Short mmCIF file of C-alpha atoms in Angstrom, two decimals:
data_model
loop_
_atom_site.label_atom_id
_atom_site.label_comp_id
_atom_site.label_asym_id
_atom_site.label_seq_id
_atom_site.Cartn_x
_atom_site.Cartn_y
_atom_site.Cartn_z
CA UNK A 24 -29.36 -54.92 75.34
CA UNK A 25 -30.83 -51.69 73.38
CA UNK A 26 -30.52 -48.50 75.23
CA UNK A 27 -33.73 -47.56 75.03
CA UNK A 28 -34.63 -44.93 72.31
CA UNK A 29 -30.40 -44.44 71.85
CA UNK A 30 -30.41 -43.07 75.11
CA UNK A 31 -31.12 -39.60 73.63
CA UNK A 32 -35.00 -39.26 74.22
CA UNK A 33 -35.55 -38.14 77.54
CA UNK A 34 -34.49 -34.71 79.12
CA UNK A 35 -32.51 -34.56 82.45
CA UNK A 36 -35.00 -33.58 84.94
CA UNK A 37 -32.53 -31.37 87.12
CA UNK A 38 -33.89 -27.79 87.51
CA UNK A 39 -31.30 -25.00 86.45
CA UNK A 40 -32.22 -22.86 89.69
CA UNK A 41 -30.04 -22.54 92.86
CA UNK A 42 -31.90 -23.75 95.49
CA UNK A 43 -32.72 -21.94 97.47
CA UNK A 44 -34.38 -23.20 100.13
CA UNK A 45 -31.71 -23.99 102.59
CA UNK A 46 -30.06 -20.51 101.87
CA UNK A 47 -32.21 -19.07 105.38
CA UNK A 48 -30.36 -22.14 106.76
CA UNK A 49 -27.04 -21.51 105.63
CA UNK A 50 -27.47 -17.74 106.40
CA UNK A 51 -28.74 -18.43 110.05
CA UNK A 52 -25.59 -21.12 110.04
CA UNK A 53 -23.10 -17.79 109.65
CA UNK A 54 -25.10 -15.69 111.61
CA UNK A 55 -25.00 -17.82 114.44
CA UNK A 56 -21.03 -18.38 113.92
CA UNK A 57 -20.65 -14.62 113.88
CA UNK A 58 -22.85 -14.04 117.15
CA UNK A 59 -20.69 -16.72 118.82
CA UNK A 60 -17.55 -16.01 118.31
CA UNK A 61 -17.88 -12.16 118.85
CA UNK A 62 -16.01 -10.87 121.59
CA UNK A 63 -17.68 -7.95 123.60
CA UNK A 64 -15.21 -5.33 124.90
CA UNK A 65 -14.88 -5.90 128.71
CA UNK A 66 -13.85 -2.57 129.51
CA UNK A 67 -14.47 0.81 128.78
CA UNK A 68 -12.69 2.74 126.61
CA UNK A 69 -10.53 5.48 127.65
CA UNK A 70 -9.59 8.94 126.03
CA UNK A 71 -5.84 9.45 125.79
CA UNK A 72 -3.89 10.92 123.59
CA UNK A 73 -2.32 7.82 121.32
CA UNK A 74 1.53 8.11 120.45
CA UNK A 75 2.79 7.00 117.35
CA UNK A 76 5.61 5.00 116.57
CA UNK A 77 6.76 3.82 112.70
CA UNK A 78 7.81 0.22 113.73
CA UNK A 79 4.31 -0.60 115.51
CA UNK A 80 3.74 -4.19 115.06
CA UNK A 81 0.64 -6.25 115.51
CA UNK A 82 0.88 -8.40 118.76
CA UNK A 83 0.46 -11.69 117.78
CA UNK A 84 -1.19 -13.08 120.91
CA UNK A 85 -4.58 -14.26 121.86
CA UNK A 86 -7.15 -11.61 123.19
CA UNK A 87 -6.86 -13.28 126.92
CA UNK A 88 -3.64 -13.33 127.03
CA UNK A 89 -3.33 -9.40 126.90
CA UNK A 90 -4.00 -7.37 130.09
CA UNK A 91 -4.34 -3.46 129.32
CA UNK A 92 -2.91 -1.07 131.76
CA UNK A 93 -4.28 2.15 130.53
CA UNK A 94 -2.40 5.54 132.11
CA UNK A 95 -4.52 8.05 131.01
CA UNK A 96 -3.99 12.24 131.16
CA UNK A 97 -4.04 12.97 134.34
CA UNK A 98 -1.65 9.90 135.38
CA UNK A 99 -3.67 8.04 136.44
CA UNK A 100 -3.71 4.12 136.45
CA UNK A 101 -6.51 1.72 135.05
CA UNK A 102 -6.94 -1.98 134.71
CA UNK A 103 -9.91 -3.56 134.05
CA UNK A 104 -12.05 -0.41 134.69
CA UNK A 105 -10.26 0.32 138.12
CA UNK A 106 -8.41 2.78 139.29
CA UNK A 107 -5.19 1.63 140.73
CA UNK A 108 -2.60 3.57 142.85
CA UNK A 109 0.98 3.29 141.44
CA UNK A 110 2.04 1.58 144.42
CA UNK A 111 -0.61 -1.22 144.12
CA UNK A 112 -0.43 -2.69 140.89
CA UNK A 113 2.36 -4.92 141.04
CA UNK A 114 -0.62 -6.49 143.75
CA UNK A 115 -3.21 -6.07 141.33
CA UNK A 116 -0.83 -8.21 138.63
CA UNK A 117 0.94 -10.71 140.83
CA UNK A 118 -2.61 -12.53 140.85
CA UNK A 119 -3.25 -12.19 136.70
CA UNK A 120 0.10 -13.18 135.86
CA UNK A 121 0.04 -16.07 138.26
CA UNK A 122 -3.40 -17.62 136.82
CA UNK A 123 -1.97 -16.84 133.25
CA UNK A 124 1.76 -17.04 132.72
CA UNK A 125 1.81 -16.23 129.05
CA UNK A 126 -0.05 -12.57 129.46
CA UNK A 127 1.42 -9.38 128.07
CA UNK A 128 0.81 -5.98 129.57
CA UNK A 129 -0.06 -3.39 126.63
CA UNK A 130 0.53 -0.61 128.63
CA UNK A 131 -1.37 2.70 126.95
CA UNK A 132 -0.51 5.68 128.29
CA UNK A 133 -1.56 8.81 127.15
CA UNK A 134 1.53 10.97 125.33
CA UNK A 135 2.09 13.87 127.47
CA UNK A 136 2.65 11.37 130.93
CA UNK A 137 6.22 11.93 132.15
CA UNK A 138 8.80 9.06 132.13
CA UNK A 139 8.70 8.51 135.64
CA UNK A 140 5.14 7.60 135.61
CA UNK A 141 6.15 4.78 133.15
CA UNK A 142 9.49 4.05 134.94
CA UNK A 143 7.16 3.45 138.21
CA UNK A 144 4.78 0.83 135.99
CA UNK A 145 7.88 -1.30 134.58
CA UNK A 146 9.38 -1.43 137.91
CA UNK A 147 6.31 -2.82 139.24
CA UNK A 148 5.70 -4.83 136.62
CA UNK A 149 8.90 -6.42 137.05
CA UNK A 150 8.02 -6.92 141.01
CA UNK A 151 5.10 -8.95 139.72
CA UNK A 152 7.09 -10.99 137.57
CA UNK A 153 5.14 -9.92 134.96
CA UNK A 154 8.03 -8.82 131.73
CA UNK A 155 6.50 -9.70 128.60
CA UNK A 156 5.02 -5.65 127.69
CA UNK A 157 4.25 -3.66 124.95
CA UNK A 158 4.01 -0.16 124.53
CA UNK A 159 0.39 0.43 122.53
CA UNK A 160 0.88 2.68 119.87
CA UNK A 161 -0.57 3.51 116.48
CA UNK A 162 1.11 3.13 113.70
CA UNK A 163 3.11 6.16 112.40
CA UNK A 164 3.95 6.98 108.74
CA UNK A 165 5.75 9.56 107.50
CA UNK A 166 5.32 10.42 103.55
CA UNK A 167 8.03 12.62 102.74
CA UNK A 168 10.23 9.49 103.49
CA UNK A 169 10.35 7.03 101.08
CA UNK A 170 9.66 3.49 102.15
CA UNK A 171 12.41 0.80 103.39
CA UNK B 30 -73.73 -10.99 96.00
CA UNK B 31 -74.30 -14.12 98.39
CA UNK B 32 -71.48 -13.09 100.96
CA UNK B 33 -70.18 -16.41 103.16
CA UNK B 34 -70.30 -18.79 99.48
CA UNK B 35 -66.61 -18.19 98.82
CA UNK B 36 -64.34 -19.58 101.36
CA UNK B 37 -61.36 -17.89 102.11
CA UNK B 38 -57.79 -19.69 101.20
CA UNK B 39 -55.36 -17.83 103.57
CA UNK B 40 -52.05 -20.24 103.31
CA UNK B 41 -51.53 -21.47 107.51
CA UNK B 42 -47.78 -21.99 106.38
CA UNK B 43 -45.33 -19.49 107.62
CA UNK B 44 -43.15 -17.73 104.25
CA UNK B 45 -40.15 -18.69 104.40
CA UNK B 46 -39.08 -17.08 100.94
CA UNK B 47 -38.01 -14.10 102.79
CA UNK B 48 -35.96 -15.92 105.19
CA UNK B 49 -33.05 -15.83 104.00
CA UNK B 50 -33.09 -11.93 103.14
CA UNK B 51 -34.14 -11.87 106.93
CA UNK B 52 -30.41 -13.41 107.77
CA UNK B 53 -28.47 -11.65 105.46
CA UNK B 54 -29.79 -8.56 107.02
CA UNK B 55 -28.66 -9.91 110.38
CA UNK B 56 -25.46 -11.17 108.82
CA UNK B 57 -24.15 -8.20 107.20
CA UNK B 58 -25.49 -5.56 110.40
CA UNK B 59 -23.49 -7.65 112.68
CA UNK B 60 -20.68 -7.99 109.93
CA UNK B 61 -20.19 -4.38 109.27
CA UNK B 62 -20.94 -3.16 113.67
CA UNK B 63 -18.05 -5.56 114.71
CA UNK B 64 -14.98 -3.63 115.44
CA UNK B 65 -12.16 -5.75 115.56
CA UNK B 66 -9.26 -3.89 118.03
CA UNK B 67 -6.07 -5.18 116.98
CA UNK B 68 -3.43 -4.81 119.34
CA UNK B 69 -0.53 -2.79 117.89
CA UNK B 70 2.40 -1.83 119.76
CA UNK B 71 6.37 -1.98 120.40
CA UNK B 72 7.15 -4.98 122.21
CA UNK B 73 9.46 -5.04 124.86
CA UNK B 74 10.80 -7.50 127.67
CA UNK B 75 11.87 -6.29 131.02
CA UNK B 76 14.68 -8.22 132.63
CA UNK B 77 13.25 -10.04 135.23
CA UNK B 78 13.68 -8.65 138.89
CA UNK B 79 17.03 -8.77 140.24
CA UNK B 80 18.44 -10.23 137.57
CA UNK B 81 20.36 -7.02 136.12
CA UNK B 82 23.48 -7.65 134.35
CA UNK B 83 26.70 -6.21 134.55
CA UNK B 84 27.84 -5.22 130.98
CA UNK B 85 31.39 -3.68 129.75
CA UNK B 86 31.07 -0.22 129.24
CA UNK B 87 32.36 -0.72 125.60
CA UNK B 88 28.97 -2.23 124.91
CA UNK B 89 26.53 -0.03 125.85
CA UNK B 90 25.06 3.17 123.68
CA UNK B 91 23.25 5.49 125.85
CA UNK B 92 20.72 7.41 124.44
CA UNK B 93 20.01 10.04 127.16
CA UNK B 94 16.21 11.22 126.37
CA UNK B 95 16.43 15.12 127.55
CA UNK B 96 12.78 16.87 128.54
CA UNK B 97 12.52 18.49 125.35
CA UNK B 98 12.23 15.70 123.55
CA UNK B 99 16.10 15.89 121.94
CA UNK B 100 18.52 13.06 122.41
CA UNK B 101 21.92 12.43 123.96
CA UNK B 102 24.26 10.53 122.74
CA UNK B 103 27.06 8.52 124.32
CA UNK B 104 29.29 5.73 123.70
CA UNK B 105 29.98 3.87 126.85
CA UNK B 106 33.62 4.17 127.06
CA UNK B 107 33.74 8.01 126.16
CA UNK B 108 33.09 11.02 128.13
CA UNK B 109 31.85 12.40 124.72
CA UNK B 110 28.34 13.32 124.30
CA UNK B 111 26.81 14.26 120.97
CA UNK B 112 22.91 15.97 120.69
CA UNK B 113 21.10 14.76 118.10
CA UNK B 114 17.57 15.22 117.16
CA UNK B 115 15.73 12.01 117.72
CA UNK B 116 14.67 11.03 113.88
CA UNK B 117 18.88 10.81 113.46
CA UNK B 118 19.20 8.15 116.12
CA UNK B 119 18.05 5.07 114.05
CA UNK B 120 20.63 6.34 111.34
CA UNK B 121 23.47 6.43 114.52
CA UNK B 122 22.67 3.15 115.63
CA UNK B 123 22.48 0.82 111.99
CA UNK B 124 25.86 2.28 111.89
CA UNK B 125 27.06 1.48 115.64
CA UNK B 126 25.43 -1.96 115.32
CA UNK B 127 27.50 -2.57 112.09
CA UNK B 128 30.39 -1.76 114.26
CA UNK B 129 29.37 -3.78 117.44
CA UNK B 130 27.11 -6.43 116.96
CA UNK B 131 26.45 -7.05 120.70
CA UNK B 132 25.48 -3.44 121.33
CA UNK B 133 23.28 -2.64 123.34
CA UNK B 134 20.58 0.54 123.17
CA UNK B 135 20.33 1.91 126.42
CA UNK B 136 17.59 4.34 126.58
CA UNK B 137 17.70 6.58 129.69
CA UNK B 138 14.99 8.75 129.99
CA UNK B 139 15.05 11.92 132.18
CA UNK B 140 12.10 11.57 134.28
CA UNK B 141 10.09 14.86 133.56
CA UNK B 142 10.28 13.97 129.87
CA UNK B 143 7.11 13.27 128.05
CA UNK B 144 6.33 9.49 127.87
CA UNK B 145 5.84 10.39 124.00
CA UNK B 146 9.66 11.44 123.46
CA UNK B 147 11.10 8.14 125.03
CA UNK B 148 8.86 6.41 122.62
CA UNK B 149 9.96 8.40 119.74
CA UNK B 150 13.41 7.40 120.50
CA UNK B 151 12.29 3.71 121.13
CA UNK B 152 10.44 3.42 117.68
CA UNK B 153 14.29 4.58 116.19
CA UNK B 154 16.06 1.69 118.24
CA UNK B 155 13.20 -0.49 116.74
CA UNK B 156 13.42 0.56 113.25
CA UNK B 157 17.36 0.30 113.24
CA UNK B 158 16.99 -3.13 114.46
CA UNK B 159 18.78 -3.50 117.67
CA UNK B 160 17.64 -6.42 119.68
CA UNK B 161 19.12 -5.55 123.13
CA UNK B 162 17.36 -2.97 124.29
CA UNK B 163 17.37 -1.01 127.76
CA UNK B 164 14.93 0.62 129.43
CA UNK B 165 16.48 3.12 132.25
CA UNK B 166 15.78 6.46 133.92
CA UNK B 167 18.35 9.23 134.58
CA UNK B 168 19.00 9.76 138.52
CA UNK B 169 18.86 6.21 139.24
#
């Protein structure tokens, strides 16, 4: 059987453009991924003085796994937007840590609070049960050394 | 001029050429507003309550974290105590830990000292690379 005309006659009909009418679609598509899986800040942020350390590493753990304990200038105590007496939070954590066993305490305290403030948290901490912590900092570098 | 001969051809259809520009608008606003907070930090275990252990005194190197911000040294054993500035701890430990594998970095904080100094001294036990670490406070 002949091809007809040797097969070389007609054109391909496909168009050369993008299409580009389901581009809204795919852009609404991210849009709505984005809007999804955005996390909104719970809390407020608090102004304290960050320290700085060289060998800051990023926490691998998932966002509700980490409780902040924020100890700001003055001393004094904050989770989750409350203010919390020293004597109280191993109270205010026995709860968390017993609905979520894998949580961390990043504890951020501001630079200038003295050790005992911090000695006060840990031992509470510890009262709660809860002994997974890290100590927030930002990450330090130092240029006149050179790199390890 | 006759006025109602010509009938008007407004399209009922809604565009939808610019629909897509619409999106990416969206797309890229909420791209570049989102702030994502990593959590950064020096991670740490406490022992758990009531479960502190008795060590030999040959394994433990306190590092004695005085108010203004300068560090004490001690070897367990030894009476001797050696003040160092804190950036020359990590350099005192690599070489204690070469020593002593099962060291451990005892980090006793006076309690008037800034929270900023014991961290200082933490980030050296950190960077040197010791794995048992201790977290104390002097007068306890």
């Amino acid at each position: 059987m002949a091809v007809k005309a040797g097969g070389f006659k007609r054109r391909s009909g496909a168009s050369s453009d993008i299409p580009s009418s389901s581009m809204a679609d795919i852009a609404f598509l991210l849009l709505i991924f984005f809007m999804v899986t955005t996390v909104f800040r719970r809390e407020k942020k608090r102004e304290i003085d960050w320290v700085s350390a060289e060998a800051t590493r990023k926490i691998d753990e998932k966002r509700k796994n980490i409780l902040h304990l924020w100890i700001d200038n003055v001393g004094q105590v904050w989770i989750n937007d409350q203010a919390i007496a020293d004597e109280d939070i191993a109270r205010v954590v026995r709860p968390i840590y017993a609905q979520n066993r894998e949580i961390v305490i990043a504890v951020r305290g501001d630079r200038d609070v003295p050790y005992s403030k911090i000695n006060t948290i840990t031992k509470q901490l510890q009262a709660a049960g809860a002994v997974r912590v890290t100590f927030a900092t930002r990450l330090e570098q130092r240029l006149q050394r050179p790199r390890r | 001029m006759p006025i109602l001969s010509r009938k008007q051809r407004v399209s009922d259809e809604i565009p939808t050429a610019s629909m897509a520009d619409i999106a990416f608008l969206l797309l890229v606003f909420f791209l570049t507003t989102t702030v994502f907070n990593e959590e950064k930090g020096l991670p740490i275990v406490l022992p758990e309550e009531k479960e502190e252990q008795e060590v030999s005194a040959k394994n433990i190197l306190f590092l004695i974290v005085q108010p203004d911000g300068s560090v004490t040294v001690r070897r367990g054993e030894s009476e001797q105590e050696q003040i160092v500035a804190y950036r020359q701890v990590e350099g005192i430990l690599r070489q204690e830990l070469a020593a002593n594998e099962n060291l451990i970095a005892a980090i006793k904080t006076d309690p008037s000292a800034a929270y900023r100094h014991m961290i200082n001294v933490l980030d050296e036990v950190k960077k040197a690379g010791a794995e048992r670490i201790s977290l104390q406070m002097v007068g306890e």
